[in-house]
PDB file of C-alpha atoms and ligand atoms in Angstrom:
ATOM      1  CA  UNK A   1       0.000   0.000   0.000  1.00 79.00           C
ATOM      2  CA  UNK A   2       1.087   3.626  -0.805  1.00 84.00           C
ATOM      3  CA  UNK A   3      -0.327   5.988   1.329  1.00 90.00           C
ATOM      4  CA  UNK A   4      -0.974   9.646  -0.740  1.00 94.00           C
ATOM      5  CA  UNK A   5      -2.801  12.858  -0.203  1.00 95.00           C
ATOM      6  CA  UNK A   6      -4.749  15.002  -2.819  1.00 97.00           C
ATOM      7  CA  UNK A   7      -7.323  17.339  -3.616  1.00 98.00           C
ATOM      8  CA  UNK A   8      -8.878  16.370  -6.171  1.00 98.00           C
ATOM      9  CA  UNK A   9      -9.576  19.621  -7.698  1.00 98.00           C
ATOM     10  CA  UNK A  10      -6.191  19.959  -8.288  1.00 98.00           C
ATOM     11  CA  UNK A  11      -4.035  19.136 -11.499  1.00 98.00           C
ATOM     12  CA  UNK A  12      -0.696  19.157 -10.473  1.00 98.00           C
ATOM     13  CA  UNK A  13      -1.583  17.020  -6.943  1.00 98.00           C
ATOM     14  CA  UNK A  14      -3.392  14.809  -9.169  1.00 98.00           C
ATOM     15  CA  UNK A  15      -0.243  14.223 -11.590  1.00 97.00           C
ATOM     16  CA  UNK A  16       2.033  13.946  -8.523  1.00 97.00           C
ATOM     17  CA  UNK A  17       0.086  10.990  -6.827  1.00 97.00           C
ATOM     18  CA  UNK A  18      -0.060   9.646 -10.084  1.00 96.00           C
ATOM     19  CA  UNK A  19       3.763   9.718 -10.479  1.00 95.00           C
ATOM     20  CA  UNK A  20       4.363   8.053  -6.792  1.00 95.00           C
ATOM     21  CA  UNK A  21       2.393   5.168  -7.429  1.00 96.00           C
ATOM     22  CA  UNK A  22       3.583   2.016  -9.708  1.00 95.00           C
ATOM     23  CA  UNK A  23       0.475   0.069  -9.614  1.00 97.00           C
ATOM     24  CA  UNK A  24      -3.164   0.533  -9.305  1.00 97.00           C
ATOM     25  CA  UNK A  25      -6.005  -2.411  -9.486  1.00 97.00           C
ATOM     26  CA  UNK A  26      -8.952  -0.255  -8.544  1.00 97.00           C
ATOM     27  CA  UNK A  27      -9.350   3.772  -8.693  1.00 98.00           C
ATOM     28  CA  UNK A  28     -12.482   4.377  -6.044  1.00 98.00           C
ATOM     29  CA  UNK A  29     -13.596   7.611  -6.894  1.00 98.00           C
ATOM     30  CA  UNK A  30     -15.491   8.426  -3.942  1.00 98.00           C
ATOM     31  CA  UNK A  31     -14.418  12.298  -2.801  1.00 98.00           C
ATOM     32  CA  UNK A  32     -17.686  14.715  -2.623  1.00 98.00           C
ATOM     33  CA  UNK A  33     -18.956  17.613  -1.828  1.00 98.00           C
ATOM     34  CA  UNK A  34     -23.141  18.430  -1.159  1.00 98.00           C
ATOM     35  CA  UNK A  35     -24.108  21.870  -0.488  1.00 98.00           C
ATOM     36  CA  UNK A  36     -27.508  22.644  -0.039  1.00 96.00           C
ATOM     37  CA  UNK A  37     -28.592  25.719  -2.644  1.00 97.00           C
ATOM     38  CA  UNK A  38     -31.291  27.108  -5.428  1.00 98.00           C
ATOM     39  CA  UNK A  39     -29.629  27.015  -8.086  1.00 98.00           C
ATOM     40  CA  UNK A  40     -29.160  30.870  -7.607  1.00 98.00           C
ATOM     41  CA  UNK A  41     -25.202  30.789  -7.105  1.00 98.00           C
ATOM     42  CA  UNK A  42     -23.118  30.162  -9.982  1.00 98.00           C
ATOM     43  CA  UNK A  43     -20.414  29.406  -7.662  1.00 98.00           C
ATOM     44  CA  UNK A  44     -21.437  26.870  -5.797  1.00 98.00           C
ATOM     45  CA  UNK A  45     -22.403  25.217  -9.178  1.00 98.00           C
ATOM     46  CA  UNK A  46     -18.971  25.372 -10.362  1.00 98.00           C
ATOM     47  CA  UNK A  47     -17.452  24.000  -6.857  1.00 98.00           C
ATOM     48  CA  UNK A  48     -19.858  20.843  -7.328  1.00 99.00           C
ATOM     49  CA  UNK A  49     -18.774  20.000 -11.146  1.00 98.00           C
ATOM     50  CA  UNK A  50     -14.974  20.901  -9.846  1.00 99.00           C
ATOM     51  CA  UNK A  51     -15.379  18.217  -7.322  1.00 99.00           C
ATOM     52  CA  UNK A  52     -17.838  15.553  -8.594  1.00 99.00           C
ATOM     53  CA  UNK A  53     -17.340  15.331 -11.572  1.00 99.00           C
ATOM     54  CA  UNK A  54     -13.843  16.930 -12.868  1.00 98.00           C
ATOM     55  CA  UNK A  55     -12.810  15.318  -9.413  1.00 98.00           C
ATOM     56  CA  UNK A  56     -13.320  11.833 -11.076  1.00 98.00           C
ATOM     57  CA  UNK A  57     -12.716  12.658 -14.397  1.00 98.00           C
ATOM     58  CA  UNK A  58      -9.476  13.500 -14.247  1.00 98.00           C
ATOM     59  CA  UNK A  59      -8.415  11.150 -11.864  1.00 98.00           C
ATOM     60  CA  UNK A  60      -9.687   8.153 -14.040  1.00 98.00           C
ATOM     61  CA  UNK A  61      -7.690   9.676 -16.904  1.00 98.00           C
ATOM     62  CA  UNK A  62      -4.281   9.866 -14.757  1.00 98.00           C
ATOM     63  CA  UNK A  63      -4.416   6.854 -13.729  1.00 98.00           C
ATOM     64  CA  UNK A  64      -6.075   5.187 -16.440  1.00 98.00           C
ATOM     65  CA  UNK A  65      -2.817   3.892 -18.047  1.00 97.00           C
ATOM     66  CA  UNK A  66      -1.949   1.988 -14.387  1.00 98.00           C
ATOM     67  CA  UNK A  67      -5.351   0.313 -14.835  1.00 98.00           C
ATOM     68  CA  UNK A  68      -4.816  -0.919 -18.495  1.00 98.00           C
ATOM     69  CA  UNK A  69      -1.744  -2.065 -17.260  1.00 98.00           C
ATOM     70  CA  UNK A  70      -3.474  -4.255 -14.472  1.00 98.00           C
ATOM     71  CA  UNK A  71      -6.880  -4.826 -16.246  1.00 98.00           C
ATOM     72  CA  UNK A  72      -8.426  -2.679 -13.115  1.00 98.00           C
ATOM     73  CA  UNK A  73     -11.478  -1.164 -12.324  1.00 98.00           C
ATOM     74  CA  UNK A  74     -12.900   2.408 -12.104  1.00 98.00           C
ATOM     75  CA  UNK A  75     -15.843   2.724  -9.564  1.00 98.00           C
ATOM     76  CA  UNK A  76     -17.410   5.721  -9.774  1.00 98.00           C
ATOM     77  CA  UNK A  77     -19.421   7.071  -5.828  1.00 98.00           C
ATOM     78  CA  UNK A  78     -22.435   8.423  -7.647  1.00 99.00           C
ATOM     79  CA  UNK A  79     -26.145   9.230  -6.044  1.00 98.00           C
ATOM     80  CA  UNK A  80     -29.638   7.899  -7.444  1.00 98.00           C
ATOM     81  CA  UNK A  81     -30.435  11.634  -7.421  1.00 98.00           C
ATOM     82  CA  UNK A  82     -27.888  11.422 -11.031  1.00 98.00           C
ATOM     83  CA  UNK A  83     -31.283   9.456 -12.265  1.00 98.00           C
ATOM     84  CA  UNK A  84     -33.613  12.187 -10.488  1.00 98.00           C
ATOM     85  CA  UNK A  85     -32.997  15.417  -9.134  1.00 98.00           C
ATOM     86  CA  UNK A  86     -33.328  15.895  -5.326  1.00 97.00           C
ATOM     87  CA  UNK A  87     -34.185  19.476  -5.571  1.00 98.00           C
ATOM     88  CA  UNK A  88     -33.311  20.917  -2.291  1.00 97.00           C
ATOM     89  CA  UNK A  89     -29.241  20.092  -3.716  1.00 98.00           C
ATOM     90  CA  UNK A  90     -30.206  20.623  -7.211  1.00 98.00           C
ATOM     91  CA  UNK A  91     -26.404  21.427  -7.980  1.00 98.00           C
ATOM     92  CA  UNK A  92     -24.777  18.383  -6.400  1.00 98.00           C
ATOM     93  CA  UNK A  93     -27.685  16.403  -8.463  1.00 98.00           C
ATOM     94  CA  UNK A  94     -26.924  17.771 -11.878  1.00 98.00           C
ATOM     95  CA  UNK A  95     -22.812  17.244 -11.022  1.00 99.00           C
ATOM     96  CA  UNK A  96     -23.876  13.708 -10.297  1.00 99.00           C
ATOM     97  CA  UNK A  97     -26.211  13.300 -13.238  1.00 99.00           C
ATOM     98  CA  UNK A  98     -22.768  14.611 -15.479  1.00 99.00           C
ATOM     99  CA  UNK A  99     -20.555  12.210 -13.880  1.00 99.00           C
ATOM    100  CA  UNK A 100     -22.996   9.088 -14.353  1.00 99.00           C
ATOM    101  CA  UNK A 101     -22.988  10.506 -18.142  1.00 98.00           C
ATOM    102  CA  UNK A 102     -19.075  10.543 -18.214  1.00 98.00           C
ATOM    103  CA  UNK A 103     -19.386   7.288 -16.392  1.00 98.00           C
ATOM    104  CA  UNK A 104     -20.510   5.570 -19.733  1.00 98.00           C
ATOM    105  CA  UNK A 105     -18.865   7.308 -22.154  1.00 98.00           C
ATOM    106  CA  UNK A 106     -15.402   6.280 -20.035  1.00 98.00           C
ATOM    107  CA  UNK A 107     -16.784   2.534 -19.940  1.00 98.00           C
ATOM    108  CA  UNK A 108     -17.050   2.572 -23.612  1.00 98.00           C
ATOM    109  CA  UNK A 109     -14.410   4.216 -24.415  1.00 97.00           C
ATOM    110  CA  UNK A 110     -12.186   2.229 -21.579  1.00 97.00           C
ATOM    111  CA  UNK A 111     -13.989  -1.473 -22.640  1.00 95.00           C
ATOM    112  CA  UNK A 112     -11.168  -1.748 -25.208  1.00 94.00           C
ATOM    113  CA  UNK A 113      -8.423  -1.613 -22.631  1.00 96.00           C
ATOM    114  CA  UNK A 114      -9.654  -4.582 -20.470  1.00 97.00           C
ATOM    115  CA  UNK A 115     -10.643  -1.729 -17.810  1.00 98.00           C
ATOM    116  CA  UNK A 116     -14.368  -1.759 -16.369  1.00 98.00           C
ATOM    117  CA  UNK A 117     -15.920   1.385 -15.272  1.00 98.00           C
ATOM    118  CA  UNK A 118     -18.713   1.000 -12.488  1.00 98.00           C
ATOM    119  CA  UNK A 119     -21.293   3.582 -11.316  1.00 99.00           C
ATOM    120  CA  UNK A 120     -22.397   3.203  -7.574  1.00 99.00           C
ATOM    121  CA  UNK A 121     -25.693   4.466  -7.724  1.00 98.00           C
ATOM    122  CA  UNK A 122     -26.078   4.956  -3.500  1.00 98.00           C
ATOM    123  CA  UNK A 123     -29.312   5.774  -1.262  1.00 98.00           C
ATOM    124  CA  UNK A 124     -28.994   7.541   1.734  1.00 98.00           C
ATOM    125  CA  UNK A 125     -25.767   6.563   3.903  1.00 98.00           C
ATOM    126  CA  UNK A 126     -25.118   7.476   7.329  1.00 98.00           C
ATOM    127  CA  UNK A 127     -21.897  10.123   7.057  1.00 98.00           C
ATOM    128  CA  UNK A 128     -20.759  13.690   7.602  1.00 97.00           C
ATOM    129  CA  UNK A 129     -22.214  14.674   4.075  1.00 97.00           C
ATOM    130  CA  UNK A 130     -26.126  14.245   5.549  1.00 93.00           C
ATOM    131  CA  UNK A 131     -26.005  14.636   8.944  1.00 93.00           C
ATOM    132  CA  UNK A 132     -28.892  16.354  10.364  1.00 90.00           C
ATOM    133  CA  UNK A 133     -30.983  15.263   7.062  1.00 90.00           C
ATOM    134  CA  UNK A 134     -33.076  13.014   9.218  1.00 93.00           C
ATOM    135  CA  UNK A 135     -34.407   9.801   7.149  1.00 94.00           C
ATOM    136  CA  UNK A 136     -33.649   6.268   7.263  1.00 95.00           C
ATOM    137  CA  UNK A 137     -29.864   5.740   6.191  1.00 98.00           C
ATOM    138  CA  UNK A 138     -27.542   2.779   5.380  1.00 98.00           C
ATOM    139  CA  UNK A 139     -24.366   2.187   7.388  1.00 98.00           C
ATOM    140  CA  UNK A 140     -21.174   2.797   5.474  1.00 98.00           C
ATOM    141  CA  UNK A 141     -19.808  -0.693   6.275  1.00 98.00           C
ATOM    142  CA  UNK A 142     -23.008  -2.241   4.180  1.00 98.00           C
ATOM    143  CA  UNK A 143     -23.011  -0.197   1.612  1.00 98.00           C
ATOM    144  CA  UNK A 144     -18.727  -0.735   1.066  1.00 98.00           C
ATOM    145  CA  UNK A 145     -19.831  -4.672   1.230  1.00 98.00           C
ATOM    146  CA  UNK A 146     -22.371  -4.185  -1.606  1.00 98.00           C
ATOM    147  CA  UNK A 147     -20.452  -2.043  -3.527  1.00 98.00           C
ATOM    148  CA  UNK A 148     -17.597  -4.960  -3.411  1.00 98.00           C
ATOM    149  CA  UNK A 149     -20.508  -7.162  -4.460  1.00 98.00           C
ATOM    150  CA  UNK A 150     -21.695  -5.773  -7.041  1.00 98.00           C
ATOM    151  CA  UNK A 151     -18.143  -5.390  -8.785  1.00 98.00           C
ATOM    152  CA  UNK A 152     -17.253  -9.335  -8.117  1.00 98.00           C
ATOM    153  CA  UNK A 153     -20.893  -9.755 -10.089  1.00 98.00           C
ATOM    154  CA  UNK A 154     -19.229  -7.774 -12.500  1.00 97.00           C
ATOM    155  CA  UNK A 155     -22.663  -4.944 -12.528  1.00 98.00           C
ATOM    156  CA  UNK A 156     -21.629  -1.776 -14.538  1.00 98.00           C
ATOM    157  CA  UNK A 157     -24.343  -0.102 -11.813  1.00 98.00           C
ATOM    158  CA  UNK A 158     -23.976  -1.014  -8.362  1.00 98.00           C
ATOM    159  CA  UNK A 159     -27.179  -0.202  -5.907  1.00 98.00           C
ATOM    160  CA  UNK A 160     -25.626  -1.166  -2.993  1.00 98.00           C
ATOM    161  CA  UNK A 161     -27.794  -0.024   0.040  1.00 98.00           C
ATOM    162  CA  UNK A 162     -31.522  -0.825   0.556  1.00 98.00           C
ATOM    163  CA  UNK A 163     -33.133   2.372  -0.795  1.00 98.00           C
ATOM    164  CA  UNK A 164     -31.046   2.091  -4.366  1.00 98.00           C
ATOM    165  CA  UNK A 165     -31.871  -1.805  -4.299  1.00 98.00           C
ATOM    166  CA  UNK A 166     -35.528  -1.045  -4.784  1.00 98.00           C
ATOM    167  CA  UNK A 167     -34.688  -0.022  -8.241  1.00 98.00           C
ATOM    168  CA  UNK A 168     -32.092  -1.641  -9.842  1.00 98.00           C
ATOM    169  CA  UNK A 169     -34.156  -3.998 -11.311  1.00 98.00           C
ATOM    170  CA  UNK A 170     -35.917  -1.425 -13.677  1.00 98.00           C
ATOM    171  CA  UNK A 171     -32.628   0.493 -13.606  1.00 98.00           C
ATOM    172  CA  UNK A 172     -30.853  -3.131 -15.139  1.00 97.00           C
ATOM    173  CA  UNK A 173     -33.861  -3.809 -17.488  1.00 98.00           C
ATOM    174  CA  UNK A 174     -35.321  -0.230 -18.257  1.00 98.00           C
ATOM    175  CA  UNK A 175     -34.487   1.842 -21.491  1.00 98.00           C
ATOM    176  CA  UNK A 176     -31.690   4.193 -20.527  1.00 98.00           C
ATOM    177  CA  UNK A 177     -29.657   1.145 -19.976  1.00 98.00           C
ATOM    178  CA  UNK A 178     -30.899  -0.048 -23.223  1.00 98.00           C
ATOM    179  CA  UNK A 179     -30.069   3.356 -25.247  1.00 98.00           C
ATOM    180  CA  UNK A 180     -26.730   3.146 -23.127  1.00 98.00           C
ATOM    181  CA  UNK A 181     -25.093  -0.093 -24.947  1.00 97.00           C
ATOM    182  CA  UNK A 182     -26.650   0.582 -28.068  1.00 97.00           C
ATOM    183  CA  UNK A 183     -24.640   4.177 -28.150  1.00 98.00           C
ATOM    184  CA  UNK A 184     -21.484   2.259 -26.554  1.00 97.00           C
ATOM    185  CA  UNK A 185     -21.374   0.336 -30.027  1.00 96.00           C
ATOM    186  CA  UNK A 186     -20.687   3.225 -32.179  1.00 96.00           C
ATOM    187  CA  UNK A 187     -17.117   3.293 -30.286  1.00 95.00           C
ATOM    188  CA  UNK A 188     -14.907   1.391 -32.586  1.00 81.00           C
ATOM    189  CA  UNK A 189     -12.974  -1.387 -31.436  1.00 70.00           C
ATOM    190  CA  UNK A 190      -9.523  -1.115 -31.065  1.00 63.00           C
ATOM    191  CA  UNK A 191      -7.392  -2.604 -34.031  1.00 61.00           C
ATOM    192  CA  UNK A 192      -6.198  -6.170 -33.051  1.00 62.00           C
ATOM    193  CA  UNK A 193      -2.698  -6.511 -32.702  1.00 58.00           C
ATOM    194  CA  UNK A 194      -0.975  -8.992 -35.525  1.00 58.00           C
ATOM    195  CA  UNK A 195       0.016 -12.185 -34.475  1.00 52.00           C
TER     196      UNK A 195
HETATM  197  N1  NAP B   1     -23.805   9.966   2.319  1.00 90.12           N
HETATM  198  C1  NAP B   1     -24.756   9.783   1.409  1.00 90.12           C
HETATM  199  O1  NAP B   1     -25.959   9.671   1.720  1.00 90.12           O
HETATM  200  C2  NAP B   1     -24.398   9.671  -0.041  1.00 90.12           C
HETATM  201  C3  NAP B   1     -25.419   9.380  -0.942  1.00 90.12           C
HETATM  202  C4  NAP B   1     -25.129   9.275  -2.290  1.00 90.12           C
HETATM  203  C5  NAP B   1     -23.821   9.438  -2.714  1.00 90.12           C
HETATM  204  N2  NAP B   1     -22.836   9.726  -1.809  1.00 90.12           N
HETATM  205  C6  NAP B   1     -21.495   9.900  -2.346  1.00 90.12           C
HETATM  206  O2  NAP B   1     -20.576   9.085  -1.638  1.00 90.12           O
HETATM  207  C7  NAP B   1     -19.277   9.692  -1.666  1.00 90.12           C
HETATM  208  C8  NAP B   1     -18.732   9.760  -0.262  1.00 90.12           C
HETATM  209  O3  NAP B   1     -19.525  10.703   0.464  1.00 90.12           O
HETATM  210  P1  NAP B   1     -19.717  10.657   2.047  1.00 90.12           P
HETATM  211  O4  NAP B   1     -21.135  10.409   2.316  1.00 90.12           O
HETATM  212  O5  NAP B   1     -18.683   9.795   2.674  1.00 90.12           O
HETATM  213  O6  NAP B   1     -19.431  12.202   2.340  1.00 90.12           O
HETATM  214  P2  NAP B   1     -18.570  12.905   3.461  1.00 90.12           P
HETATM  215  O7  NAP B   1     -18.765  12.205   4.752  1.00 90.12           O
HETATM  216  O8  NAP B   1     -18.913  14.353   3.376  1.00 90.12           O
HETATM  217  O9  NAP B   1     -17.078  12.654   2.945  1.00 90.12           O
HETATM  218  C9  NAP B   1     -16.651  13.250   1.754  1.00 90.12           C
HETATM  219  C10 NAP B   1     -15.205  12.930   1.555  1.00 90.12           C
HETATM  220  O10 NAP B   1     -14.768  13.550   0.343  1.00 90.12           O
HETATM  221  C11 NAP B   1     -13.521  14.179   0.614  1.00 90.12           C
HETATM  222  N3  NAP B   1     -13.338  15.329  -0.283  1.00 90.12           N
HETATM  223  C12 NAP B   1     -14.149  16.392  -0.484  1.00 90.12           C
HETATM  224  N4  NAP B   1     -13.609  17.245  -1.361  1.00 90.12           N
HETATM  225  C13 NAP B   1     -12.410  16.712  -1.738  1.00 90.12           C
HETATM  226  C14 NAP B   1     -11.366  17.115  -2.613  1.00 90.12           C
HETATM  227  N5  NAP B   1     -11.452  18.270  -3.313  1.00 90.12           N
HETATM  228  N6  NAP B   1     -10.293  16.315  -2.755  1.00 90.12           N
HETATM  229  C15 NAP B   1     -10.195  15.158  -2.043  1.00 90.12           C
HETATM  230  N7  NAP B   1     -11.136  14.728  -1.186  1.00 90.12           N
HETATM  231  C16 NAP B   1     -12.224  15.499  -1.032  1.00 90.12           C
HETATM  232  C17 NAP B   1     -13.614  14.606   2.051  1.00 90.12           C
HETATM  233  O11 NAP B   1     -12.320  14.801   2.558  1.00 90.12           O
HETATM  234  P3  NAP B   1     -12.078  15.855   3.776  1.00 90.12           P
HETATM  235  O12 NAP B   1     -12.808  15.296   4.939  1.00 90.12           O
HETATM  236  O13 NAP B   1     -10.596  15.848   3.903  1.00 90.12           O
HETATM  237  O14 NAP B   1     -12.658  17.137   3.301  1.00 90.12           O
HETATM  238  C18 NAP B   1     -14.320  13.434   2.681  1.00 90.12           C
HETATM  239  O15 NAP B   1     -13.389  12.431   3.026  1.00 90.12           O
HETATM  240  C19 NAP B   1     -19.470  11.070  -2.318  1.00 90.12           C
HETATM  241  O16 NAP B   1     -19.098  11.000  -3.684  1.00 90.12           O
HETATM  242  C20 NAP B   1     -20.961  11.309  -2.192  1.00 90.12           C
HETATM  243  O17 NAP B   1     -21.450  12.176  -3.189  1.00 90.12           O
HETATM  244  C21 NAP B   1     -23.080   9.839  -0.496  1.00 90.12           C
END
């Protein structure tokens, strides 16, 4: 193990981490930030996407080229408010809604390289990020378990708590996912090396 520390809103921390480490088997993008607002401030817009989504973004493409090496795994901490808007963080849910979107374009796009890309698609879990926010949550231990789970059952969406679990059947069979792999196909495969 190689302990390192980053923000991941920054480039140059990013790129260092990336340079102390010789091998990767799973990136866990899981750093977030939820700020209750109205939409009103374009700031705290900007501080969402800079977090949640160019957060993961460009760590999966630093350390992407550890992962092809390895034939890792990407797994993506997203929300099921990226499938619906929970309006009273309408901000964090459109940054989440962006990263599920970059989520499959970086499976596709990462297929060819032996590297799968998960989405965790989480409920409500019992942390700092929604404390006070008083409904029923999952512990964090469960909800690492199912994640682990779902990634040994190889799912490209993980529901690992019971809130999420309620609809990952429609999620698995419904026609987003559908639309999904038919788009993925238009990504060509990569040109097969002579033998
Ligand atoms: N809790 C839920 O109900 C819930 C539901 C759906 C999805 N999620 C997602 O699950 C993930 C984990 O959230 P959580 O519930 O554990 O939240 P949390 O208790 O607020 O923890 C968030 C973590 O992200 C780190 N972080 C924030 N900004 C960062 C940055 N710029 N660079 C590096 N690390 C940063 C924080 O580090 P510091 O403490 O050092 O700031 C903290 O360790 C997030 O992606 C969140 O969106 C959570």
């Amino acid at each position: 193990m190689t302990p390192v520390t980053l923000d991941v809103t920054s480039a140059s921390q990013i790129q260092r981490a990336a340079a102390e480490i010789d091998a990767l088997d799973i990136l866990i993008n899981n750093a977030g930030i939820a700020i209750y607002d109205d939409l009103s401030s374009f700031e705290v817009i900007e501080q969402h996407f800079a977090v949640n989504f160019f957060g993961p973004l460009n760590m999966s493409r630093a350390f992407l080229p550890l992962l092809t090496r390895s034939k890792g795994a990407i797994v993506n901490n997203l929300s099921l408010v990226a499938l619906a808007a929970l309006p009273i963080i309408p901000a964090y849910s459109i940054s989440k809604a962006a990263a599920l979107n970059m989520t499959q374009s970086l499976r596709a796009i990462s297929a060819g390289q032996g590297v799968m890309v998960h989405a965790v698609m989480l409920g409500p879990i019992d942390t700092d990020m929604n404390r006070g926010f008083e409904i029923p949550k999952a512990p964090p231990e469960s909800a690492a378990a199912g994640i682990f789970d779902g990634m040994e059952r190889g799912e490209e969406e993980i529901f690992p708590d019971p809130v999420s679990q309620s609809i990952a059947e429609a999620w698995h069979t419904g026609a987003a996912k559908g639309l999904e792999r038919q788009f993925a196909g238009f990504v060509k495969a990569p040109a097969k090396t002579p033998v």
